[in-house]
Tab-separated table of C-alpha atoms and ligand atoms in Angstrom:
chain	number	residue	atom	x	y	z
A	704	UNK	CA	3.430	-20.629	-6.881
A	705	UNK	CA	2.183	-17.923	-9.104
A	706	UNK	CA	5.054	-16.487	-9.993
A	707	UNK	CA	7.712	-19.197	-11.656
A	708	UNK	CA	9.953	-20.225	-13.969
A	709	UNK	CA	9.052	-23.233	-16.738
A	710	UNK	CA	11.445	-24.433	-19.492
A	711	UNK	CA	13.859	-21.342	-17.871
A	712	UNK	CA	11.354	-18.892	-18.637
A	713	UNK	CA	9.508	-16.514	-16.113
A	714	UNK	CA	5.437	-17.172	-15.824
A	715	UNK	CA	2.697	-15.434	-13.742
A	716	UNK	CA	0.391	-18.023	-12.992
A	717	UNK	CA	0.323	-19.371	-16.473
A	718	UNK	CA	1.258	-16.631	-19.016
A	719	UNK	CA	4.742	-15.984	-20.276
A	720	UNK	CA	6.253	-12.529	-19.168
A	721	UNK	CA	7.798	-12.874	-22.563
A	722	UNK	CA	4.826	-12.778	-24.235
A	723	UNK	CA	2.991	-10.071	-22.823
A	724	UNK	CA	6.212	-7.869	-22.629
A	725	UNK	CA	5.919	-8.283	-26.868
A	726	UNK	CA	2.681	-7.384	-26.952
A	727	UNK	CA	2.642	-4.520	-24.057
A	728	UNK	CA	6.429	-2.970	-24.366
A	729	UNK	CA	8.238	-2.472	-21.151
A	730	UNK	CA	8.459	-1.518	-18.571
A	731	UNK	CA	5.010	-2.520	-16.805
A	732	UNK	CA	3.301	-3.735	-14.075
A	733	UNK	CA	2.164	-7.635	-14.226
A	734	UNK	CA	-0.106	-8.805	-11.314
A	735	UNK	CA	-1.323	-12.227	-10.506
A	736	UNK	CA	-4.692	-12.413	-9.691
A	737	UNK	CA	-4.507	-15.645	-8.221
A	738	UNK	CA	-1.630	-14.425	-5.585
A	739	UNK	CA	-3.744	-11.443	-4.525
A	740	UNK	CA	-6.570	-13.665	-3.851
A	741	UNK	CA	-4.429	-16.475	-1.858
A	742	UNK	CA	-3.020	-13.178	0.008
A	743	UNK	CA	-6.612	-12.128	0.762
A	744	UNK	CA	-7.929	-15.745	1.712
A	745	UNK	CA	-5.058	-16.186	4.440
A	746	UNK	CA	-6.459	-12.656	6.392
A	747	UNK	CA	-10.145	-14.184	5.527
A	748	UNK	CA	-9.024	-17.985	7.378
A	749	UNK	CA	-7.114	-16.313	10.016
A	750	UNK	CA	-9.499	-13.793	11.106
A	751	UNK	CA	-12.476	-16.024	10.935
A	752	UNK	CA	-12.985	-16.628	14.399
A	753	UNK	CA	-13.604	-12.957	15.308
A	754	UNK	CA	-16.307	-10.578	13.690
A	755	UNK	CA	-13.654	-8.972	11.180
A	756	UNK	CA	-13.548	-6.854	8.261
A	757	UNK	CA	-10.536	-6.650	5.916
A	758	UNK	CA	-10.205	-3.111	4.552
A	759	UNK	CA	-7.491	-3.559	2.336
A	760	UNK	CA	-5.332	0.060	2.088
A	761	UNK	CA	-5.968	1.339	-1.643
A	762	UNK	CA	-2.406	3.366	-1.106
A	763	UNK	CA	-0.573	0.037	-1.430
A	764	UNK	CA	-2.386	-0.050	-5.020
A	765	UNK	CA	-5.112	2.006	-6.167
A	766	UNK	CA	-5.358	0.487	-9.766
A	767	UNK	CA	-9.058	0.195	-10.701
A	768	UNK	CA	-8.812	-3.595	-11.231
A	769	UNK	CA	-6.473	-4.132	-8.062
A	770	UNK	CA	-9.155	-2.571	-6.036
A	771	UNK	CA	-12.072	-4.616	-8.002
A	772	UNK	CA	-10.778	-8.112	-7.516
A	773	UNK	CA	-10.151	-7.378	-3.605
A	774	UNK	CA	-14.556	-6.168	-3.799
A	775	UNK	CA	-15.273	-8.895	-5.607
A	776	UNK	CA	-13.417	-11.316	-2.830
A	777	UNK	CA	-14.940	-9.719	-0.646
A	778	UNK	CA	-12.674	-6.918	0.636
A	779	UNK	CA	-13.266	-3.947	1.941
A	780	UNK	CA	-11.007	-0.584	2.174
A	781	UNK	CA	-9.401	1.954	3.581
A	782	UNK	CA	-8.588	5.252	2.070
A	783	UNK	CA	-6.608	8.226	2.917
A	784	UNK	CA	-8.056	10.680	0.295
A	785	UNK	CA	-11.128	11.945	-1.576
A	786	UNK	CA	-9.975	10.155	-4.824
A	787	UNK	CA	-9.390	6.752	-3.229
A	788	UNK	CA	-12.857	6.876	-1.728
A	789	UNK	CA	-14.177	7.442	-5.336
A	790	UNK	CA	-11.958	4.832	-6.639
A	791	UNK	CA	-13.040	2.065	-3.988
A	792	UNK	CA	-16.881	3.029	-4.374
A	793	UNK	CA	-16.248	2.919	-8.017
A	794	UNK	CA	-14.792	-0.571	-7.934
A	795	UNK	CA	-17.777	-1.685	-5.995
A	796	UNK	CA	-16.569	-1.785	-2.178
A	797	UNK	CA	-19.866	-0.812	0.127
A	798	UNK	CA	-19.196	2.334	2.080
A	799	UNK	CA	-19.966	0.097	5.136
A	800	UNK	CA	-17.303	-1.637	4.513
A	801	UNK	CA	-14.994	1.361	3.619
A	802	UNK	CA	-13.002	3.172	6.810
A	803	UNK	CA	-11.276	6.476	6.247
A	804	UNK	CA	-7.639	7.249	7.675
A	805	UNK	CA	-5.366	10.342	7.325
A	806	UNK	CA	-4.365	12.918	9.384
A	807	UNK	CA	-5.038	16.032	6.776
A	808	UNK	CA	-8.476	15.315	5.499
A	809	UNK	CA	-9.843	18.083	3.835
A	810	UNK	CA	-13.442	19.186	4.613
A	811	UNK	CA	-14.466	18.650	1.111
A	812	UNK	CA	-12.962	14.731	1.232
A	813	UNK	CA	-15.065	14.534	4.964
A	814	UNK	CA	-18.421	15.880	3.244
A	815	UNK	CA	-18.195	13.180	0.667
A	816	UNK	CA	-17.355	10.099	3.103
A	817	UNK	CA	-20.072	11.748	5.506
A	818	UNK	CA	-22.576	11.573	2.642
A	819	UNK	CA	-21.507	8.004	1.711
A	820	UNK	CA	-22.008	7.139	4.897
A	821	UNK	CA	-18.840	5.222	5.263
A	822	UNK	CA	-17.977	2.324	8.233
A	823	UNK	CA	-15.792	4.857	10.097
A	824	UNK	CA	-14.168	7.889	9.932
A	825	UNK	CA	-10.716	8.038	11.639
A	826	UNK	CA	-9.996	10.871	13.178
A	827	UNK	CA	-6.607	12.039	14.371
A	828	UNK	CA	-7.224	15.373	16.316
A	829	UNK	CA	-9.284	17.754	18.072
A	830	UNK	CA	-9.490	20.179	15.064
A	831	UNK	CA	-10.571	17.423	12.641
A	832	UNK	CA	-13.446	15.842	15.327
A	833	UNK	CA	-14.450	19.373	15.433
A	834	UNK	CA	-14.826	19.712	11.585
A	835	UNK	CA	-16.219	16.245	11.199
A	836	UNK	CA	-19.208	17.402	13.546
A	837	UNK	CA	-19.603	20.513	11.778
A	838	UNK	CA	-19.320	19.122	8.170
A	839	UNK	CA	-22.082	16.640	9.318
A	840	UNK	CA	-24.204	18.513	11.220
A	841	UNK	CA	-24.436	21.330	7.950
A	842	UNK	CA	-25.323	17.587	5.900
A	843	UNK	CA	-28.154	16.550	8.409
A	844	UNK	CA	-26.362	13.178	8.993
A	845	UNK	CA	-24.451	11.173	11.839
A	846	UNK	CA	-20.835	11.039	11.164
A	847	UNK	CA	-19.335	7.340	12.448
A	848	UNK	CA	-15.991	8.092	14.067
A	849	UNK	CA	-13.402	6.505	15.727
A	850	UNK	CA	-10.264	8.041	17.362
A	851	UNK	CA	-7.068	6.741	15.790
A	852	UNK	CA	-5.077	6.768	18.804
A	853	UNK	CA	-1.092	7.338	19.179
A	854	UNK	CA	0.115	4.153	21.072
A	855	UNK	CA	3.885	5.492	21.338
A	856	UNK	CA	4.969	1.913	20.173
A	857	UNK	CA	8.297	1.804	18.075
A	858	UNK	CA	7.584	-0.634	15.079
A	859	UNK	CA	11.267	-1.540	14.509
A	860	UNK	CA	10.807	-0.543	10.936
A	861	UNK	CA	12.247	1.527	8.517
A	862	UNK	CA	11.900	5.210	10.285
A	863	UNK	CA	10.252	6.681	6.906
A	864	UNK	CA	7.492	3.983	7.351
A	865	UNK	CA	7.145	4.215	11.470
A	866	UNK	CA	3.758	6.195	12.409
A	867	UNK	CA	3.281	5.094	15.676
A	868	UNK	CA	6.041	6.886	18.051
A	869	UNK	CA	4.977	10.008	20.170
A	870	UNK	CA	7.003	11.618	17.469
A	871	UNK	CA	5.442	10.990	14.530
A	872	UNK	CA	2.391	12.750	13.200
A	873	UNK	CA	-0.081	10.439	13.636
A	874	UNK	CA	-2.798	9.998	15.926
A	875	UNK	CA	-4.482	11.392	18.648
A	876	UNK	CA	-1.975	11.951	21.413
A	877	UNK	CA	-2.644	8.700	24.119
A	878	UNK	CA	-3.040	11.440	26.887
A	879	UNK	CA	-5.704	13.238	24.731
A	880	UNK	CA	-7.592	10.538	23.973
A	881	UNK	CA	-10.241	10.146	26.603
A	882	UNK	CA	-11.296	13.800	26.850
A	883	UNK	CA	-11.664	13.787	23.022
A	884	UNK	CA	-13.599	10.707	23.375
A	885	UNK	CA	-16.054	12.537	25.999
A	886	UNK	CA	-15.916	15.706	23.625
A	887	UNK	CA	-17.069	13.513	20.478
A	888	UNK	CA	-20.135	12.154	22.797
A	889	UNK	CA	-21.106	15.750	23.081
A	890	UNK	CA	-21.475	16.700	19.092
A	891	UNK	CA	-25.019	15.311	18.886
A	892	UNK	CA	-23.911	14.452	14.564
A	893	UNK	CA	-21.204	11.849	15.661
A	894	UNK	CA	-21.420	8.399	16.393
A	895	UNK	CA	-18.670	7.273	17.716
A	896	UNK	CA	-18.513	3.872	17.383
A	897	UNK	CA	-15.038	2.747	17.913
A	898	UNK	CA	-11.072	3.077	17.942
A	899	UNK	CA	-8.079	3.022	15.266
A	900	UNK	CA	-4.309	2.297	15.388
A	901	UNK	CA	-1.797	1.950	12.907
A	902	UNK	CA	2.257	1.813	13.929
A	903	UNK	CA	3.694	1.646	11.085
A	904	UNK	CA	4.492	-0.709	7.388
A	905	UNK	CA	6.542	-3.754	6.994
A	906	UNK	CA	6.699	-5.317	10.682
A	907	UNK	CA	8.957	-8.491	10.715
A	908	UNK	CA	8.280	-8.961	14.522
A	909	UNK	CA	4.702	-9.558	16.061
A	910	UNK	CA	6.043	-7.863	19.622
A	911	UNK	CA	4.735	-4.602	18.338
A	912	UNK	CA	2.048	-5.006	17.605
A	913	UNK	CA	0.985	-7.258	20.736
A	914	UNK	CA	2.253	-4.019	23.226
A	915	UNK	CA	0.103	-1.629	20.382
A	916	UNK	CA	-2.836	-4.049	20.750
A	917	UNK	CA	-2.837	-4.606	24.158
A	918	UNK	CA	-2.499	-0.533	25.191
A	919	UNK	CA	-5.856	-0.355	22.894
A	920	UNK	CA	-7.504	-3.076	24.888
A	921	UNK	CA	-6.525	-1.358	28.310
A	922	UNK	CA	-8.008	1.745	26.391
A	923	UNK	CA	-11.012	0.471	25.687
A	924	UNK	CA	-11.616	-1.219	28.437
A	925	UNK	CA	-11.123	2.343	30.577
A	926	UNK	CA	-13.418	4.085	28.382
A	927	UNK	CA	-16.461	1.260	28.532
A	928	UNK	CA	-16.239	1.911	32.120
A	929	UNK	CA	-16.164	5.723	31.636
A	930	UNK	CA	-19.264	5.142	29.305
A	931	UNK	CA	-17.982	5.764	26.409
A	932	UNK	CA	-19.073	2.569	23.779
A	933	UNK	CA	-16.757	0.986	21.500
A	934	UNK	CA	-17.798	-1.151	18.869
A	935	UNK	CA	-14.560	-1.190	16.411
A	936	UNK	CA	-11.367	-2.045	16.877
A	937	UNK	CA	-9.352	-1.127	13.584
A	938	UNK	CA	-5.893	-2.220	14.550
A	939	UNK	CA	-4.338	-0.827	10.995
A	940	UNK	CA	-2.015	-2.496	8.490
A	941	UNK	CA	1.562	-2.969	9.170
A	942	UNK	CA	2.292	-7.018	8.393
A	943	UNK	CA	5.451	-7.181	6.514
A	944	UNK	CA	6.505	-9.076	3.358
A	945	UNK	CA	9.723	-11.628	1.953
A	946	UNK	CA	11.793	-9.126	-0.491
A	947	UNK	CA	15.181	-10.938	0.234
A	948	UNK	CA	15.843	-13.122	3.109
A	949	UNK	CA	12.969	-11.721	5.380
A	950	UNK	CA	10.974	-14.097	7.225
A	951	UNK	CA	7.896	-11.950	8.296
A	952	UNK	CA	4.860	-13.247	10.261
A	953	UNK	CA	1.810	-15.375	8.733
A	954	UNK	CA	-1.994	-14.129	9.194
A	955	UNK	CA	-2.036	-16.997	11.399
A	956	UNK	CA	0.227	-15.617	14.308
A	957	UNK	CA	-0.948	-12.285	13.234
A	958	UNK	CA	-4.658	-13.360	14.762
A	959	UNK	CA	-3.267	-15.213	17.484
A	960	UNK	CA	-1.800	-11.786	18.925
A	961	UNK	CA	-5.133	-10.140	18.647
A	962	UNK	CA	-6.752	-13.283	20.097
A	963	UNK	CA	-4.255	-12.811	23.198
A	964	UNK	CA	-4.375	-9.092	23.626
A	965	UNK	CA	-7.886	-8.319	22.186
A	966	UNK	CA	-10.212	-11.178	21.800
A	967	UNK	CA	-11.514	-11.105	25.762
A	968	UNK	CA	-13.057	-7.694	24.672
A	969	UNK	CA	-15.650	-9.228	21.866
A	970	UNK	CA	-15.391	-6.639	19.517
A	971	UNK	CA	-15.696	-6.123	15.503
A	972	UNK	CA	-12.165	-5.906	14.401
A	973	UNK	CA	-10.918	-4.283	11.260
A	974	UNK	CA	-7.687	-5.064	10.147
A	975	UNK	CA	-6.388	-2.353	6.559
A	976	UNK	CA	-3.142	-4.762	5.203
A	977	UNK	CA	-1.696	-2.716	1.775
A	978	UNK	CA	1.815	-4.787	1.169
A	979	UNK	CA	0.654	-7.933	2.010
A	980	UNK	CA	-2.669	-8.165	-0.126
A	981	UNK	CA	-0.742	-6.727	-3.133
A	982	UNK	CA	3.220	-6.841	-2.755
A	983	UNK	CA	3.985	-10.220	-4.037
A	984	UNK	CA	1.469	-10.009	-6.443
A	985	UNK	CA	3.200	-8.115	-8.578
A	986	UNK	CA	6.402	-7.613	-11.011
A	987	UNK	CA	7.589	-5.112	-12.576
A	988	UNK	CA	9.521	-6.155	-16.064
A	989	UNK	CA	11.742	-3.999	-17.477
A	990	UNK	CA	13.882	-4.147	-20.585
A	991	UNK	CA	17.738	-3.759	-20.622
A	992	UNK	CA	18.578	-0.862	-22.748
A	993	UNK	CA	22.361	-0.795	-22.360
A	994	UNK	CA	25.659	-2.553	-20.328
A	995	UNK	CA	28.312	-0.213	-19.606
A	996	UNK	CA	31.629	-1.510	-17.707
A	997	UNK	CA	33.448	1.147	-15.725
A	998	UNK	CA	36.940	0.880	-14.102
A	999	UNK	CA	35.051	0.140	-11.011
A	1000	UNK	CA	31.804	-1.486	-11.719
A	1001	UNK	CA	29.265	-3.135	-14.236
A	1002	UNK	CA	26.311	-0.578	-15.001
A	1003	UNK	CA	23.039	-2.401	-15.933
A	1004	UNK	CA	20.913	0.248	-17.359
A	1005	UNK	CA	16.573	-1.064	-17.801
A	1006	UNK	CA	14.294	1.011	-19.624
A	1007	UNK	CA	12.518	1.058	-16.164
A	1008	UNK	CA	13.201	4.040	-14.165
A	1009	UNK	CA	12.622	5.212	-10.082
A	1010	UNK	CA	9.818	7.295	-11.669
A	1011	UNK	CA	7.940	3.954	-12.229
A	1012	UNK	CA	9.346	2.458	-8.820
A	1013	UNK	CA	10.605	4.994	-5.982
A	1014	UNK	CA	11.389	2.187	-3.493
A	1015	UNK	CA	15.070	1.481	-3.601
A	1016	UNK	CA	15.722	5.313	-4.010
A	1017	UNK	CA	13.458	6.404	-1.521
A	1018	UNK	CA	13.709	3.628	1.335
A	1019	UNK	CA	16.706	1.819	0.266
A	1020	UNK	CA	14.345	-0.979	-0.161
A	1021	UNK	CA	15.829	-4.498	-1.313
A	1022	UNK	CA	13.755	-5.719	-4.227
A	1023	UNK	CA	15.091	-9.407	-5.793
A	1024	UNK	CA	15.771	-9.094	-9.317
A	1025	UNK	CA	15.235	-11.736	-11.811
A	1026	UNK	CA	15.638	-12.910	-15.690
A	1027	UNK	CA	12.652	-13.434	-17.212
A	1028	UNK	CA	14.756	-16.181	-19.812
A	1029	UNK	CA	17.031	-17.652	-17.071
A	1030	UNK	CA	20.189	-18.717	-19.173
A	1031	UNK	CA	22.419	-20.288	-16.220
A	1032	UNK	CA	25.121	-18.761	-16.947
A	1033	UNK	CA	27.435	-17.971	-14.135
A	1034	UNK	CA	26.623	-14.768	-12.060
A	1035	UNK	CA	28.566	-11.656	-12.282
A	1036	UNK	CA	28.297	-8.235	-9.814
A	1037	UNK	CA	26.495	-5.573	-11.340
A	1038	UNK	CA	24.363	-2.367	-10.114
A	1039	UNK	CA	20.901	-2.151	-11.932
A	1040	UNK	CA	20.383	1.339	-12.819
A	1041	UNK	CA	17.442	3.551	-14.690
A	1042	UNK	CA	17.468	6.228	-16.901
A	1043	UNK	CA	16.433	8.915	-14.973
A	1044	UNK	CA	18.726	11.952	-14.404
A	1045	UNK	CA	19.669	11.123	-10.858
A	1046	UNK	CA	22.228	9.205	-9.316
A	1047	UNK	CA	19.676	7.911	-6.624
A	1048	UNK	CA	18.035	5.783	-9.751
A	1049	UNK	CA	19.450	2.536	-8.682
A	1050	UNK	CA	17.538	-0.489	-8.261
A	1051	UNK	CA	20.328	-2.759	-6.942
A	1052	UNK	CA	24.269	-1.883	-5.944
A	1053	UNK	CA	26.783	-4.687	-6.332
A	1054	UNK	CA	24.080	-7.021	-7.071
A	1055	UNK	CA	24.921	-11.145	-7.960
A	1056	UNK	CA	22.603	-11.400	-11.088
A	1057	UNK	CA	23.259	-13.426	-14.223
A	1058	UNK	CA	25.163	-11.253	-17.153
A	1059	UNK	CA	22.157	-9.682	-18.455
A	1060	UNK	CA	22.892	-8.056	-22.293
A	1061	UNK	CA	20.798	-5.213	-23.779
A	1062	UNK	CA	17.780	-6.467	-24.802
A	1063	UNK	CA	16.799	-8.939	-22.271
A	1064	UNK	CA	13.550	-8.826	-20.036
A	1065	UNK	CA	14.800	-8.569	-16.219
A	1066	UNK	CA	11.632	-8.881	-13.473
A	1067	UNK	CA	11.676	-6.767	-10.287
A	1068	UNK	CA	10.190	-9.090	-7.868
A	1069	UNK	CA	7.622	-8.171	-5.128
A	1070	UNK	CA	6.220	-4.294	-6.843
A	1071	UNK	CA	2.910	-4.650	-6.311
A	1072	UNK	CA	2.811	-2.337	-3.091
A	1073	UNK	CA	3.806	1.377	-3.501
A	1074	UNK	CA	4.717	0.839	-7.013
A	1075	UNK	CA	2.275	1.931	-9.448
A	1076	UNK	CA	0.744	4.100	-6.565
A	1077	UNK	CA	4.264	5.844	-5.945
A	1078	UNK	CA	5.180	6.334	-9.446
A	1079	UNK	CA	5.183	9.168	-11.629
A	1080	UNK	CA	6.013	11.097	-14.650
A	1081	UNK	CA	8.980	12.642	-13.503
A	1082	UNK	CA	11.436	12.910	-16.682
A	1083	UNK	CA	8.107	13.185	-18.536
A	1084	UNK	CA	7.765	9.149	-18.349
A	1085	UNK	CA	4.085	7.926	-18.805
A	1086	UNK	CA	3.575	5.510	-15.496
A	1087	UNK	CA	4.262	2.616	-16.706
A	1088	UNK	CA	0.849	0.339	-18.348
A	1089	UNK	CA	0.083	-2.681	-15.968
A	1090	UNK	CA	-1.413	-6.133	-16.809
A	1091	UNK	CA	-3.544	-8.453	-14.871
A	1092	UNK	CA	-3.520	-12.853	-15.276
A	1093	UNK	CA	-5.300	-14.955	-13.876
A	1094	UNK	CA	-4.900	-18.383	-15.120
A	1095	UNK	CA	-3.950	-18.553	-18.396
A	1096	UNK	CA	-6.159	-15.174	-19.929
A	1097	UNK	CA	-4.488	-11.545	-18.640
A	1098	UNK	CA	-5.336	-8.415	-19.548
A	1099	UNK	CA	-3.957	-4.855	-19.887
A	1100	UNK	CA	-5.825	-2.731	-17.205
A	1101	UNK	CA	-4.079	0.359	-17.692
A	1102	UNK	CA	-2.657	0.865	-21.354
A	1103	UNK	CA	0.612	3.302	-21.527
A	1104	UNK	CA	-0.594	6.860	-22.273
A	1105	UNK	CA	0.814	8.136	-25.266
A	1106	UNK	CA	2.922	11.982	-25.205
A	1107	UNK	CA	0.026	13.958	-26.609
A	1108	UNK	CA	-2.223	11.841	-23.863
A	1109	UNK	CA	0.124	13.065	-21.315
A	1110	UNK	CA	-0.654	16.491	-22.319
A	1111	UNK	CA	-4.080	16.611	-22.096
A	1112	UNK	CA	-5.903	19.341	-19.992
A	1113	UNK	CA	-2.889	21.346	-20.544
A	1114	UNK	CA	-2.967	24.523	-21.938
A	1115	UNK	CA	-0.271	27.618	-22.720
A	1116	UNK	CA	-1.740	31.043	-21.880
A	1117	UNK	CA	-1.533	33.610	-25.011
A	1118	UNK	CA	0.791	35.643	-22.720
A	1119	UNK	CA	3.194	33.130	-22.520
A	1120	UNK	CA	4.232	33.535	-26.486
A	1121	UNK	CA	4.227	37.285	-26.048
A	1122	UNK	CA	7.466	39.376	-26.091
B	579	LLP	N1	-3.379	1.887	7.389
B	579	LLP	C1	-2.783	3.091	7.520
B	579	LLP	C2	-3.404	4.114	8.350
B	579	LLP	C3	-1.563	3.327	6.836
B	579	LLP	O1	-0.977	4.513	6.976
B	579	LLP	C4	-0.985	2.308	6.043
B	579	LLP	C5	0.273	2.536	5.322
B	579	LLP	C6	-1.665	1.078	5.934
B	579	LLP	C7	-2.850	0.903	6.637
B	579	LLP	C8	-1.148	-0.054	5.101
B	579	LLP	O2	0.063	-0.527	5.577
B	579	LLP	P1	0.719	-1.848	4.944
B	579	LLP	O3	-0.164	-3.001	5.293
B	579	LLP	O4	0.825	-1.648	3.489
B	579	LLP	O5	2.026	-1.919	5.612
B	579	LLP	N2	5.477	3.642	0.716
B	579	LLP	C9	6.019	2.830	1.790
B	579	LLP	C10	4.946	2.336	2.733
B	579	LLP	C11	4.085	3.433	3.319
B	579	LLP	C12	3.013	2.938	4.234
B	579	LLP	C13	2.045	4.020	4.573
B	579	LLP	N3	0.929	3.635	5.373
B	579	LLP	C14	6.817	1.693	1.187
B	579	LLP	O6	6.898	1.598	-0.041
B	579	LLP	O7	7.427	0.904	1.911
């Protein structure tokens, strides 16, 4: 238990959320270390029995010291930009153990993972093999690749966070893939060294991924006989997490599916989990700045906004919300509202919380995943500053930027102030 209450009041690992709220203001970001850790131990156990690299997805959480304590577990990653491929080298992942994913990769972002020399680059049509080859041929180097392939599996997920449907964007159409395979062998500056698939976030149910996993074994096992060599099978992120009442799959069952569908083939797997290295890891505390009781409802307003956490306005997404000084008193149904200028900045409608009265701390549970990485300065917010514990020491990683820091690099052209 990292996350807890003693003596009614709301600890990460051993530090009081009171505390560091005093010292830090609200709202901000508080991450157990010691969660993230147990969260990337349970893919390490799981996946021991096969030749497997986890390359945690920076998108779930691209803080500098998020990204360092999953290198210096051991943890590799997967990007989807130029800027988290600087961020992971600069929080000391090894580009062989960094894969890139994305189906708009620039050929400025492809020139700098082919000069890293990253684990895999995967590509996600025939344009971008084409300017892979090029960009690495003009560098004088050999490009690893990998097709991420479209498996046409439905994810049963949230349809904003499904990627691996015919209709969706992503991949390399399944009918395409083995004459872009043959192509690739061609461009004498790739290697291609293996395949990718990703269907999609926060899967409850295992049965997609075990029909996603087994069309890429039938895959591969077509194009070995066709010649073409696969050493890498990066099967994506996609295992789900508990917000509410969820009850989604361990690493353990996780494995045994790609045991069943993909463990006959022998191959190096690479798994890229985001929400369930870093999603329970995290809180994000928040103060109450105001009650406000309507003829219809109970408004909580927090000092914590949907510019600092986009989930519930953007995916309807169910985060529990907590005191951090649990009082007992009996519940009472309120929504849990922000500040911003938007009626969509609700955290919680008709929620059962305990009366909470301007000025007390409230936790949002489970923000660790496409919090801090969603959030932004819309209202002209600074993102909010976010703290690391482990044990009993923590630490503010990333302080809250002041106005005037918000400002800087911006500049008013002379024109502007003339009539
Ligand atoms: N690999 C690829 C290629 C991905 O596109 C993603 C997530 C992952 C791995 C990591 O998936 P995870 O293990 O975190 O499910 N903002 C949304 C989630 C977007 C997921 C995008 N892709 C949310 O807050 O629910």
């Amino acid at each position: 238990m990292y996350f807890g209450y003693r003596d009614g009041e709301m600890q990460v690992e051993q530090v009081d959320l009171a505390k560091i709220a005093a010292e830090v203001g609200t709202p901000f970001y508080c991450y157990s270390y010691g969660q993230l850790a147990a969260n990337l131990n349970a893919y390490r156990r799981a996946l021991a029995p096969f030749h497997a690299s986890i390359c945690y997805s920076v998108k779930a959480n691209s803080s500098l010291a998020v990204v360092s304590a999953v290198a210096a577990l051991g943890g590799g990653a997967d990007v989807v930009s130029g800027g988290e491929l600087f961020l992971a080298l600069r929080a000391g992942i090894k580009p062989e153990n960094i894969v890139f994913s994305g189906v708009g990769k620039t050929e400025q972002e492809l020139a700098g993972a082919v000069t890293q020399g990253i684990r895999q680059i995967n590509v996600e049509s025939a344009e971008e093999l084409q300017m892979v080859a090029q960009v690495a041929q003009r560098l004088g180097k050999r490009a690893n690749v990998a097709l991420r392939v479209n498996p046409d599996v439905d994810a049963l997920t949230h349809v904003k966070i499904t990627t691996g449907k015919k209709e969706n964007k992503f991949g390399v159409p399944w009918p395409q893939a083995h004459e872009l395979y043959h192509a690739a062998l061609q461009m004498p500056s790739l290697n291609v060294c293996g395949i990718a698939v990703h269907i999609g976030s926060q899967l409850l149910d295992l049965e997609p991924f075990r029909l996603a996993f087994g069309r890429v074994a039938h895959m591969v096992e077509e194009l070995e006989r066709d010649g073409v060599s696969i050493q890498n099978i990066d099967l994506g992120g996609g295992l789900g997490i508990n917000y509410n009442v969820e009850l989604p799959p361990t690493c353990e069952s996780y494995a045994e599916v790609v045991r069943e569908t993909l463990g006959h083939l022998n191959k190096h797997i690479i798994v890229e989990p985001g929400r369930s290295v870093v999603g329970n890891a995290g809180v994000l505390v928040t103060r109450v700045i105001y009650t406000k009781q309507t003829e219809q409802k109970l408004f909580v307003v927090t000092d914590a906004g949907m510019n600092d956490l986009i989930r519930p306005a953007m995916y309807d997404a169910w985060h529990s919300i907590l005191p951090v000084n649990r009082t007992g008193e009996p519940p009472v149904v309120a929504d849990v509202v922000g500040p911003i200028c938007e009626s969509g900045d609700v955290f919680a409608k008709d929620r059962i919380i305990e009366p909470m009265q301007s000025g007390r701390l409230l936790a949002i549970m489970c923000a660790g995943a496409y919090g801090e990485s969603m959030a932004s300065q819309y209202n002209f917010r600074p993102v909010p500053p976010e703290v690391m514990v482990r044990g009993s020491e923590y630490a503010v990683v990333r302080p809250r930027k002041t106005y005037e820091q918000m400002l800087e690099g911006q500049t008013v052209p002379n024109w502007v102030n003339e009539q």
